[in-house]
GROMACS .gro file of C-alpha atoms in nm:
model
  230
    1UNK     CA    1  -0.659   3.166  -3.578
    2UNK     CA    2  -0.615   2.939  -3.886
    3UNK     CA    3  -0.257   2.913  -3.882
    4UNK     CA    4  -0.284   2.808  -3.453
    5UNK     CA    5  -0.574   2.535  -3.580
    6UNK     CA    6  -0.402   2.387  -3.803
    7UNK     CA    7  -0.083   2.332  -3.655
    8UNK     CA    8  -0.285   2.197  -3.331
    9UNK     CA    9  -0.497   1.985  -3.565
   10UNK     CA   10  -0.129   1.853  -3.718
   11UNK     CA   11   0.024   1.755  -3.379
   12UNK     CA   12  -0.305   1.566  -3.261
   13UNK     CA   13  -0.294   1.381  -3.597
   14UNK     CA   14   0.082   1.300  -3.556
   15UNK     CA   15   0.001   1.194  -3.207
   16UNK     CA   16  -0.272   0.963  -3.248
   17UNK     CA   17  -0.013   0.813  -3.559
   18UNK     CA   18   0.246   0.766  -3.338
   19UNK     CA   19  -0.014   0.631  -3.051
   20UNK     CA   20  -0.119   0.334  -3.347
   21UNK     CA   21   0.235   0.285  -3.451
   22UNK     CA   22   0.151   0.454  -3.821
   23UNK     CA   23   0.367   0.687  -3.995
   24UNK     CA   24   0.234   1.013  -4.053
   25UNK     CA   25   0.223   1.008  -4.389
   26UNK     CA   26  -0.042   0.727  -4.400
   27UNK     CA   27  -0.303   1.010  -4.301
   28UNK     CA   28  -0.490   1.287  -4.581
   29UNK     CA   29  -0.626   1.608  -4.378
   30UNK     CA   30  -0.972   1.718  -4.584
   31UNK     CA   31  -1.018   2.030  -4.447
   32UNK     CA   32  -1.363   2.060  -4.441
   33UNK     CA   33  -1.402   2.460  -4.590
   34UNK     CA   34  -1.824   2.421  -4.614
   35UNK     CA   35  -2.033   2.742  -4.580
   36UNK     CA   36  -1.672   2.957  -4.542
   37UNK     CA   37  -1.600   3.208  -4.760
   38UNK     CA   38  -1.334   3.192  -4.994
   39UNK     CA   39  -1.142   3.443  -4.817
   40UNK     CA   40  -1.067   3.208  -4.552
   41UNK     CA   41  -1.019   2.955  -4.798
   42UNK     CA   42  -0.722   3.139  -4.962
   43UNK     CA   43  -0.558   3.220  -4.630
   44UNK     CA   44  -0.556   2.816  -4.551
   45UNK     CA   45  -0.398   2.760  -4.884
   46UNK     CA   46  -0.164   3.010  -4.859
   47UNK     CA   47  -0.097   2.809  -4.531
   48UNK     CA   48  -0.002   2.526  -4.700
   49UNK     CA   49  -0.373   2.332  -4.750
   50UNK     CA   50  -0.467   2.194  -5.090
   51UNK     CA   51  -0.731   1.949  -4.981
   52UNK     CA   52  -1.080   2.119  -4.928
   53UNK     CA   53  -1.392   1.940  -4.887
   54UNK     CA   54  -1.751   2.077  -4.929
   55UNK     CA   55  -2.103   1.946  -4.896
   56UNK     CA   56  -2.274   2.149  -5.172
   57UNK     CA   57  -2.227   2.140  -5.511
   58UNK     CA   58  -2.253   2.522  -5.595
   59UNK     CA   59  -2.024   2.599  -5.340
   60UNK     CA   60  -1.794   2.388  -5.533
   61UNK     CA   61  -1.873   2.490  -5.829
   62UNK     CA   62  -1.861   2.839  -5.682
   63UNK     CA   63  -1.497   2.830  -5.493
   64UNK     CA   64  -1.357   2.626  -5.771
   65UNK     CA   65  -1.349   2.933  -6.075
   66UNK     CA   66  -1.224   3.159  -5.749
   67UNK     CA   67  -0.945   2.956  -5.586
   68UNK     CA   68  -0.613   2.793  -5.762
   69UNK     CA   69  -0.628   2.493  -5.946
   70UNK     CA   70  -0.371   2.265  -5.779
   71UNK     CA   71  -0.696   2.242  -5.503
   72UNK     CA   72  -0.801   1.910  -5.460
   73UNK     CA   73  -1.156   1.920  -5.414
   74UNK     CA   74  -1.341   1.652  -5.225
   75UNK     CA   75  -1.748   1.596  -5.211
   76UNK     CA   76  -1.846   1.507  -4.877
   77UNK     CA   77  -2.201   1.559  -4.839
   78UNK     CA   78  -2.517   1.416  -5.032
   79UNK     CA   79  -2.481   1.421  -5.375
   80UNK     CA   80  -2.833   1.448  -5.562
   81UNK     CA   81  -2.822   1.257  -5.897
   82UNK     CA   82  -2.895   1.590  -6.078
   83UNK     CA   83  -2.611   1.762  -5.963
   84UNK     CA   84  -2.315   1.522  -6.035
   85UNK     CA   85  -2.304   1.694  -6.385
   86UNK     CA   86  -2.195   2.010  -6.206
   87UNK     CA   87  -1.882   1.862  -6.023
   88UNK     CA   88  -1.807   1.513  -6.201
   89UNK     CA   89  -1.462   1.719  -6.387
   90UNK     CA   90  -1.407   1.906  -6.068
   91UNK     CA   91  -1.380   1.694  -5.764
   92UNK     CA   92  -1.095   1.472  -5.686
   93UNK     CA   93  -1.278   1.241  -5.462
   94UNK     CA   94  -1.674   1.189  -5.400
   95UNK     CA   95  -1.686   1.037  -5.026
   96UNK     CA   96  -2.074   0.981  -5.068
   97UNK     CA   97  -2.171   0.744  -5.288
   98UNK     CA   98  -2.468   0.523  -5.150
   99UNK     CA   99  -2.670   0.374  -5.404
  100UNK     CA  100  -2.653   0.239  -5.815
  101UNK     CA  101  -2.837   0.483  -5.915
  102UNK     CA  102  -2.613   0.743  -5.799
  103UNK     CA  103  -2.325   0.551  -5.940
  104UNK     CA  104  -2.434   0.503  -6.279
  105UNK     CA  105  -2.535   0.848  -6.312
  106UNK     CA  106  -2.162   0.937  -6.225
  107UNK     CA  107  -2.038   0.638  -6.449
  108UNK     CA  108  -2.303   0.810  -6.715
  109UNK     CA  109  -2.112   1.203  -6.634
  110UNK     CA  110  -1.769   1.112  -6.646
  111UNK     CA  111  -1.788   0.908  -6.994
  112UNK     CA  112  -1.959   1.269  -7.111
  113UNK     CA  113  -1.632   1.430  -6.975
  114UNK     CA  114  -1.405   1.120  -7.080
  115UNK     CA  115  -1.266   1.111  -6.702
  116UNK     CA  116  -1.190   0.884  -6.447
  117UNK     CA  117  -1.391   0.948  -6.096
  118UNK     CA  118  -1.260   0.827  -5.772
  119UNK     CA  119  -1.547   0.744  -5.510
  120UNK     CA  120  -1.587   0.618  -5.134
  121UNK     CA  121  -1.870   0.408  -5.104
  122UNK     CA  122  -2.094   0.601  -4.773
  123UNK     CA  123  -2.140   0.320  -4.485
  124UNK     CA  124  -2.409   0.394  -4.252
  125UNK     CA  125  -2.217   0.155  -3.964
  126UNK     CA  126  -2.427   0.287  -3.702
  127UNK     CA  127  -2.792   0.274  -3.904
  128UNK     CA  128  -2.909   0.597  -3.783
  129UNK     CA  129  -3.219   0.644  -3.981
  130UNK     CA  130  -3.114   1.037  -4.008
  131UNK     CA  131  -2.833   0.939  -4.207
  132UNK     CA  132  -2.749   0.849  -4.546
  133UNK     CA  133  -2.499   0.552  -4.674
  134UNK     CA  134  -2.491   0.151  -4.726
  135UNK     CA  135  -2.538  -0.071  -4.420
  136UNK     CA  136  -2.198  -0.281  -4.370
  137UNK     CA  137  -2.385  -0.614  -4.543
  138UNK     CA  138  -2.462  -0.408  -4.857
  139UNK     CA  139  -2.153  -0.310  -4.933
  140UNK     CA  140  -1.947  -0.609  -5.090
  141UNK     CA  141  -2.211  -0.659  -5.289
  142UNK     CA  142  -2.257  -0.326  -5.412
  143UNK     CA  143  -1.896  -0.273  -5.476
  144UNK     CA  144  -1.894  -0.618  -5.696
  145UNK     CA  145  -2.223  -0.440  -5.914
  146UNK     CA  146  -2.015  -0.092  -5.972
  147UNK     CA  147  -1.679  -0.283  -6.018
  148UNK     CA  148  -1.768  -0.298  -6.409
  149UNK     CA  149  -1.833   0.076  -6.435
  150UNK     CA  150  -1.509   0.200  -6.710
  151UNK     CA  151  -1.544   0.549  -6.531
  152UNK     CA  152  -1.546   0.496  -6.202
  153UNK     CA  153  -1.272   0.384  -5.971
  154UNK     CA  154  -1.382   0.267  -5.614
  155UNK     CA  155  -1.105   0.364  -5.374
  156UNK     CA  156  -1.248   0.273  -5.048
  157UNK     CA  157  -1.519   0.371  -4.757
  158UNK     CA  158  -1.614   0.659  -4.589
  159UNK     CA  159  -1.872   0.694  -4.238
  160UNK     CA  160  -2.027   0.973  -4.094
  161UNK     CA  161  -2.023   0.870  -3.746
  162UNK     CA  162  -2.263   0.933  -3.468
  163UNK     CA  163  -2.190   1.279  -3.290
  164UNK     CA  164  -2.100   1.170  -2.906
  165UNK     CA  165  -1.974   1.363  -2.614
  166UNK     CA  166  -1.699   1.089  -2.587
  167UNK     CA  167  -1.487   0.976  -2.860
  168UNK     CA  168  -1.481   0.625  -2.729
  169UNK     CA  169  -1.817   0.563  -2.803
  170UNK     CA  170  -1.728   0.560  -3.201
  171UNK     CA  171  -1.421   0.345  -3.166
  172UNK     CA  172  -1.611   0.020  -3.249
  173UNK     CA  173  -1.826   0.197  -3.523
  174UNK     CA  174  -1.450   0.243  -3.683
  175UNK     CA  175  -1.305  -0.057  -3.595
  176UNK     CA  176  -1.580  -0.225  -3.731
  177UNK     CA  177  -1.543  -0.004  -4.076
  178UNK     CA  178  -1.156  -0.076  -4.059
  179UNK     CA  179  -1.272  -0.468  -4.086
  180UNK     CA  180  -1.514  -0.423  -4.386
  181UNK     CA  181  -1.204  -0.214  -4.533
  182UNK     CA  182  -0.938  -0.474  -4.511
  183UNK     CA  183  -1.213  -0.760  -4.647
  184UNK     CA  184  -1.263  -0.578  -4.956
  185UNK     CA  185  -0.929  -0.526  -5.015
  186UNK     CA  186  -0.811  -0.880  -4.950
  187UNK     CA  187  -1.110  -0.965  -5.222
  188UNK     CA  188  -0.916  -0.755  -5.472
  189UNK     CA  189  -1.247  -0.620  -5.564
  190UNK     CA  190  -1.197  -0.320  -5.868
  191UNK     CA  191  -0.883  -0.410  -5.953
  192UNK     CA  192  -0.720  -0.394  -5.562
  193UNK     CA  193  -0.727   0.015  -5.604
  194UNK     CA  194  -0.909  -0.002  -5.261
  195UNK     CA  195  -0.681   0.206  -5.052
  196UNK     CA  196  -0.855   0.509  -4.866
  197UNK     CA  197  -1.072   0.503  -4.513
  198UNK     CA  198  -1.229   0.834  -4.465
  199UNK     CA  199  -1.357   0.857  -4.147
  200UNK     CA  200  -1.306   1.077  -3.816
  201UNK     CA  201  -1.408   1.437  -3.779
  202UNK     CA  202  -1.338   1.716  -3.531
  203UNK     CA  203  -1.523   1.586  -3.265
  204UNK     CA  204  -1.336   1.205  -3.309
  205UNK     CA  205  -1.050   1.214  -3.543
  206UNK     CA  206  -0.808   1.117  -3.309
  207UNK     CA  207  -0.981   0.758  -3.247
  208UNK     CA  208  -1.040   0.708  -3.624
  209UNK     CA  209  -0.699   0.757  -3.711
  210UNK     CA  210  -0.566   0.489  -3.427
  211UNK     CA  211  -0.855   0.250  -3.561
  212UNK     CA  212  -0.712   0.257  -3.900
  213UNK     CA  213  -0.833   0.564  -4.054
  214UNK     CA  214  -0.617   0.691  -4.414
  215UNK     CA  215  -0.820   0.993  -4.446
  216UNK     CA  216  -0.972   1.269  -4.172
  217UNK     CA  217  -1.255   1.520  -4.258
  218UNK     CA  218  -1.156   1.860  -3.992
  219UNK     CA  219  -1.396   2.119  -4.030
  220UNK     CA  220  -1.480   2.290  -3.691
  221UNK     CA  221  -1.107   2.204  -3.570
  222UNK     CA  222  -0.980   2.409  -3.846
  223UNK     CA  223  -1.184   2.685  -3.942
  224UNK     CA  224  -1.461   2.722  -3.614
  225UNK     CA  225  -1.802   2.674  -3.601
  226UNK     CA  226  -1.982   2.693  -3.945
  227UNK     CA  227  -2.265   2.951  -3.991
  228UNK     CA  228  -2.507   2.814  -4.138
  229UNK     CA  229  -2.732   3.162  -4.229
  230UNK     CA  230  -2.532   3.152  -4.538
   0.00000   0.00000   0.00000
């Protein structure tokens, strides 16, 4: 099953590159492993995947000591202050940063750890009140206040976008994203590092990455439905 997912997942992305006029290349596949067992995990990597993202910190922390260490690991979901001491020397990215205190606690973590973090500031585009994330106004702004952070390195934005039926009806939430992207990089905010836009999941993906997406988060698409008994 994995090996049939992925390559289907791989010839939608190169479609919907070739669709935009991108190369390829310009597009990271996070496969989202959350709430699968490590198992599975190992039979994706021996399939060629090395970027894994996850929602919970102990499964990271978990799935890390099991799996090989050329995994890049990437923190998609929530992150609760008291748990960024868990991951900060772990994770290659954190997607879900949305607020200064978060940051400076992760600032605070990696000088313990005398590392660099890279982080995606969260954009709540749509402002569903049952998500978490910056509205689009907040975010120069907030990426000004955490460009002075030493341990921290901003990298770009990442939206959770509404779950639709149709696609189309999240093509202006990521278009719109795609404009706030390209503003902060043309402000050279963070010393112009800006250059990742992680947005699109199974049920979209394909209209994020013509809209300008760098970065797609494939969970369901990849691995099935999640259980989440576990």
């Amino acid at each position: 099953m994995l090996r049939e997912n992925l390559q289907e997942t791989e010839e939608r992305i190169a479609a919907a590159c070739s669709r935009a006029g991108r190369d390829r290349s310009e597009v990271t596949l996070v496969s989202v492993s959350k709430t699968k067992p490590v198992q599975m995990l190992r039979e994706a990597y021996e399939l060629g995947v090395r970027v894994f993202g996850e929602n919970k910190v102990q499964e990271i922390r978990d799935k890390y000591e099991l799996l090989p260490k050329d995994i890049e690991w990437h923190m998609i979901g929530h992150l609760q202050t008291n748990k960024v001491k868990y991951i900060v020397d772990k994770v290659k990215l954190i997607h879900s940063v949305d607020s200064l205190k978060l940051a400076e606690v992760i600032e605070k973590e990696a000088a313990k750890h005398d590392c660099i973090v890279d982080i995606l500031l969260e954009v709540n585009v749509a402002e569903e009140t049952s998500k978490f994330g910056l509205k689009t106004v907040e975010v120069i702004p907030f990426a000004k206040k955490i460009a002075q952070f030493s341990h921290i390195n901003m990298r770009g934005l990442m939206t959770i976008a509404p779950f639709v039926d149709d696609p189309e009806k999240n093509r202006t939430i990521f278009r719109d994203l795609h404009k706030l992207y390209v503003d902060i990089k043309k402000k050279n905010i963070d010393n112009g590092t800006v250059s990742i836009l992680s947005m699109g999941m199974t049920n979209d993906y394909e209209v994020a990455i013509e809209e300008g997406a760098t970065m797609v988060r494939i969970g369901t698409g990849i691995f099935g439905a999640r259980d989440y008994n576990i």
